[in-house]
Structure formats: structure tokens, C-alpha cells
Coordinates of C-alpha atoms in Angstrom, one line a residue:
I1 CA 7.4 3.0 13.2
G2 CA 6.2 1.5 10.0
S3 CA 7.5 -1.9 11.1
T4 CA 4.8 -4.0 9.3
G5 CA 5.7 -2.7 5.8
L6 CA 8.1 -4.0 3.2
V7 CA 11.1 -2.0 4.5
G8 CA 10.1 -1.9 8.2
K9 CA 9.7 -5.6 8.6
E10 CA 13.1 -6.2 7.0
L11 CA 14.5 -3.6 9.3
I12 CA 13.2 -5.4 12.4
I13 CA 14.9 -8.6 11.3
Q14 CA 18.2 -6.8 10.7
L15 CA 18.0 -4.9 14.0
I16 CA 17.5 -8.3 15.8
E17 CA 20.6 -9.7 14.0
S18 CA 22.7 -6.6 14.8
V19 CA 25.0 -6.6 17.8
N20 CA 24.8 -2.8 18.0
F21 CA 21.2 -2.8 19.1
Q22 CA 20.1 -4.4 22.4
K23 CA 16.4 -3.5 22.4
I24 CA 13.9 -2.7 19.6
I25 CA 10.6 -0.9 20.4
S26 CA 8.1 -1.2 17.6
L27 CA 5.0 1.0 17.5
S28 CA 2.4 -0.2 14.9
R29 CA -1.3 -0.6 14.3
R30 CA -1.0 -4.3 13.8
T31 CA 1.5 -7.0 14.8
T32 CA 4.7 -7.8 12.8
G33 CA 4.3 -11.4 13.7
I34 CA 7.9 -11.5 14.8
K35 CA 8.8 -12.8 18.2
H36 CA 12.2 -12.2 19.8
P37 CA 13.5 -11.3 23.3
K38 CA 15.0 -8.0 21.8
L39 CA 11.7 -6.9 20.4
E40 CA 9.1 -5.0 22.4
E41 CA 6.0 -4.5 20.3
H42 CA 3.2 -2.1 21.1
L43 CA 0.0 -2.0 19.1
V44 CA -1.2 1.7 19.2
N45 CA -3.7 4.1 17.8
F46 CA -1.6 6.8 16.2
D47 CA -4.4 9.3 16.8
N48 CA -3.9 9.1 20.6
I49 CA -0.2 9.8 21.0
E50 CA -0.6 10.9 24.7
K51 CA -1.4 7.3 25.6
W52 CA 1.9 5.9 24.4
K53 CA 4.4 8.7 23.9
T54 CA 6.5 7.4 26.8
Y55 CA 7.4 4.4 24.6
I56 CA 9.1 6.8 22.1
K57 CA 12.6 6.6 23.6
G58 CA 16.1 5.2 22.8
D59 CA 19.0 6.2 20.7
V60 CA 17.6 6.1 17.1
L61 CA 14.1 6.6 15.7
F62 CA 13.6 4.6 12.5
S63 CA 10.6 5.7 10.4
S64 CA 9.5 3.7 7.4
M65 CA 5.8 4.4 7.7
G66 CA 3.8 5.1 4.5
T67 CA 0.6 4.3 2.6
T68 CA -1.0 4.8 -0.8
I69 CA -4.1 6.6 -1.8
K70 CA -5.6 3.3 -2.7
D71 CA -5.2 1.9 0.8
A72 CA -5.9 5.2 2.6
K73 CA -9.1 5.8 0.5
S74 CA -8.7 9.6 0.6
K75 CA -6.0 12.3 0.5
E76 CA -6.9 13.4 4.0
K77 CA -6.2 9.9 5.4
Q78 CA -3.1 9.5 3.3
Y79 CA -1.8 12.8 4.7
L80 CA -2.4 11.5 8.3
V81 CA -0.1 8.6 7.7
D82 CA 2.5 10.1 5.4
F83 CA 2.8 13.4 7.4
T84 CA 0.9 13.9 10.6
Y85 CA 1.6 10.5 12.4
Q86 CA 5.2 10.5 11.4
Y87 CA 5.8 14.2 12.3
N88 CA 4.1 13.7 15.7
V89 CA 6.3 10.7 16.5
A90 CA 9.5 12.4 15.4
K91 CA 8.7 15.6 17.4
T92 CA 8.0 13.5 20.5
A93 CA 11.2 11.5 20.0
A94 CA 13.2 14.7 19.8
E95 CA 11.5 16.0 23.0
N96 CA 12.2 12.6 24.7
G97 CA 16.0 12.9 24.0
V98 CA 16.3 10.5 21.0
S99 CA 19.5 11.7 19.3
R100 CA 19.3 10.3 15.8
Y101 CA 16.5 10.0 13.3
V102 CA 16.4 7.9 10.1
L103 CA 13.5 8.6 7.7
V104 CA 12.5 6.7 4.6
S105 CA 11.1 9.3 2.2
S106 CA 10.9 8.9 -1.6
A107 CA 12.8 9.9 -4.7
G108 CA 11.3 13.1 -6.0
A109 CA 10.1 14.3 -2.6
S110 CA 9.6 18.1 -2.6
P111 CA 7.3 20.5 -0.8
K112 CA 6.9 22.3 -4.2
S113 CA 5.9 19.2 -6.1
F114 CA 2.7 19.1 -8.1
S115 CA 2.2 15.5 -7.0
F116 CA 0.2 15.2 -3.7
Y117 CA 2.3 12.2 -2.6
M118 CA 5.7 13.9 -3.4
K119 CA 4.6 17.2 -1.9
T120 CA 3.6 15.4 1.4
K121 CA 6.9 13.6 1.6
G122 CA 8.7 16.8 0.9
K123 CA 6.8 18.7 3.6
L124 CA 7.6 16.0 6.1
E125 CA 11.3 16.2 5.2
E126 CA 11.3 19.9 5.6
E127 CA 9.5 20.0 9.0
V128 CA 11.5 17.1 10.6
Q129 CA 14.8 18.8 9.8
K130 CA 13.7 21.7 12.1
L131 CA 13.6 19.2 15.1
S132 CA 16.4 19.0 17.7
F133 CA 18.0 15.7 16.7
D134 CA 21.8 15.5 16.7
A135 CA 21.6 13.8 13.3
I136 CA 18.8 13.4 10.7
H137 CA 19.2 10.9 7.9
I138 CA 16.7 11.1 5.0
L139 CA 16.7 8.2 2.5
R140 CA 15.0 8.7 -0.8
P141 CA 14.6 5.3 -2.5
V142 CA 13.2 4.8 -6.0
Q143 CA 10.5 2.2 -6.6
L144 CA 10.6 -0.6 -4.1
E145 CA 10.6 -4.3 -4.9
G146 CA 9.9 -7.2 -2.6
E147 CA 7.1 -9.3 -1.1
R148 CA 4.4 -7.2 0.6
E149 CA 1.5 -8.4 2.7
K150 CA -0.8 -6.5 0.3
K151 CA -0.1 -6.8 -3.4
R152 CA 0.2 -3.5 -5.3
W153 CA -0.3 -4.5 -8.9
T154 CA 0.6 -1.1 -10.4
E155 CA 3.8 -1.1 -8.4
Q156 CA 4.7 -4.6 -9.6
I157 CA 4.1 -3.6 -13.2
G158 CA 6.3 -0.5 -12.7
V159 CA 9.1 -2.6 -11.2
K160 CA 9.0 -5.0 -14.1
F161 CA 9.1 -2.1 -16.6
M162 CA 12.0 -0.4 -14.9
K163 CA 14.0 -3.7 -14.8
A164 CA 13.4 -4.1 -18.5
V165 CA 14.5 -0.5 -19.2
N166 CA 17.7 -0.9 -17.1
Q167 CA 18.7 -4.1 -19.0
V168 CA 19.4 -1.8 -22.0
E169 CA 21.5 0.5 -19.8
L170 CA 18.9 3.3 -19.6
L171 CA 17.8 5.3 -16.5
R172 CA 20.1 3.3 -14.2
T173 CA 19.4 5.7 -11.3
F174 CA 15.8 4.6 -11.4
R175 CA 16.5 0.9 -10.9
P176 CA 14.1 -0.6 -8.3
I177 CA 15.6 -1.3 -4.9
S178 CA 14.7 -4.1 -2.5
G179 CA 13.3 -3.5 1.0
K180 CA 16.2 -5.4 2.3
E181 CA 18.7 -3.0 0.8
V182 CA 16.8 0.0 2.0
A183 CA 16.8 -1.5 5.6
K184 CA 20.6 -2.0 5.3
A185 CA 21.0 1.6 4.3
M186 CA 18.9 2.7 7.3
L187 CA 21.2 0.8 9.6
R188 CA 24.3 2.2 8.0
A189 CA 22.9 5.7 8.2
S190 CA 22.1 5.4 11.9
E191 CA 25.8 5.0 12.6
N192 CA 26.7 8.3 11.0
P193 CA 26.9 11.3 13.5
N194 CA 26.4 13.8 10.7
S195 CA 23.0 14.4 9.0
T196 CA 22.7 13.1 5.4
I197 CA 20.2 12.9 2.5
L198 CA 20.7 9.7 0.5
K199 CA 19.3 8.7 -2.9
L200 CA 18.9 5.0 -3.2
H201 CA 18.5 2.8 -6.2
G202 CA 19.2 -0.8 -7.1

């Protein structure tokens, strides 16, 4: 899930290229625009999981879904995307026998955070770790860089600022990371039989 975003779309491409994956099931609200024999794409309403929960099957669930308050328009709608939808899919995947789960969270995620976004991400991390997967991998990337379908101007300014800062050897652990590199990390994590929490930066 989350296959139309910056990380998710890159992940689909890498999954198609990988010899370790024979079939990819994508659940999204709109099409990725990618056509390939390995890819089975389902356009779904995430509010009606009963209609499509049988599609949530396989060996690994990859979740890179996420939104911003600007796109969601309210905290309630952002919470739906950043917690409710993702948790419901993860819970169903565990119930359907999916053994491994790879989640893209965020640097700074914590259920105790004063930031609504970080608190929501942290709560999701906390709750999915209670599910019955054999291995759960949580990736916490810093600011992402790359071409998005929707331009996020504040994010682009932030990326340029952090790049400038890091050119003078400061705050190296906050270097922006590309969606391509995060997708690579997701694939690597999926091969690990032991649960992990990984911090990612450029």
C-alpha cells in the first residue's frame, strides 16, 4: 500500500526488477500508471476493507502510505491515512497469514511526541508491533527527496537547506534521502527474518 507515492512507486519498480518476487499486489486509491505482468493493481476505497481484504495476501506487506495535513485538509483525515488505513491493512495481513511486514515511518516518530504527525507515526509503530507477524521492519527515514506527483514546496526548501548544512559537515544524520534508497532499504529489510528498526539518511 502507498504505491503511488514517492517511495511506493519506486518500490513497485524495484519489485518488478527483483527475481525474488514473482507477483506484486498493489492496493491504492488511484493507478500507479505502471503496467507489467507481475503487477496486479486494485483501486480500492480504504474505508471499505471488507470488500477487498481477500487481496491482502502473500509473503510480505510493504506499507509506504502517508499524507500531509495540507493534502488531507484536517487532522482527522490525516489520521485516517497515517494510522487507521495502515493499521487495518496490517491487521488483516497478519490475520491472512502474511509473515513479514515492512513499514515506512518517519525519523522522530514517537507516541509521546508533541507533534501530531510524529505522534501518529509513533502510535502506528507501537500498535503494529503487537500484531502476529514473524518479522516487522520499521524504517525511519529523514526528509525525502525526489520527484513527486504533487510538489511540496516546503519540503523542497527543507531538502535544499539540509543539503547546504551537510556540505559543511553538520548534522550528517539529517541528510535527505531519496525515495529510491528508501525503497532499496525496504527490499533489504524484507529478507531479514528478525524484526528491526532502521534509521535512514542520505
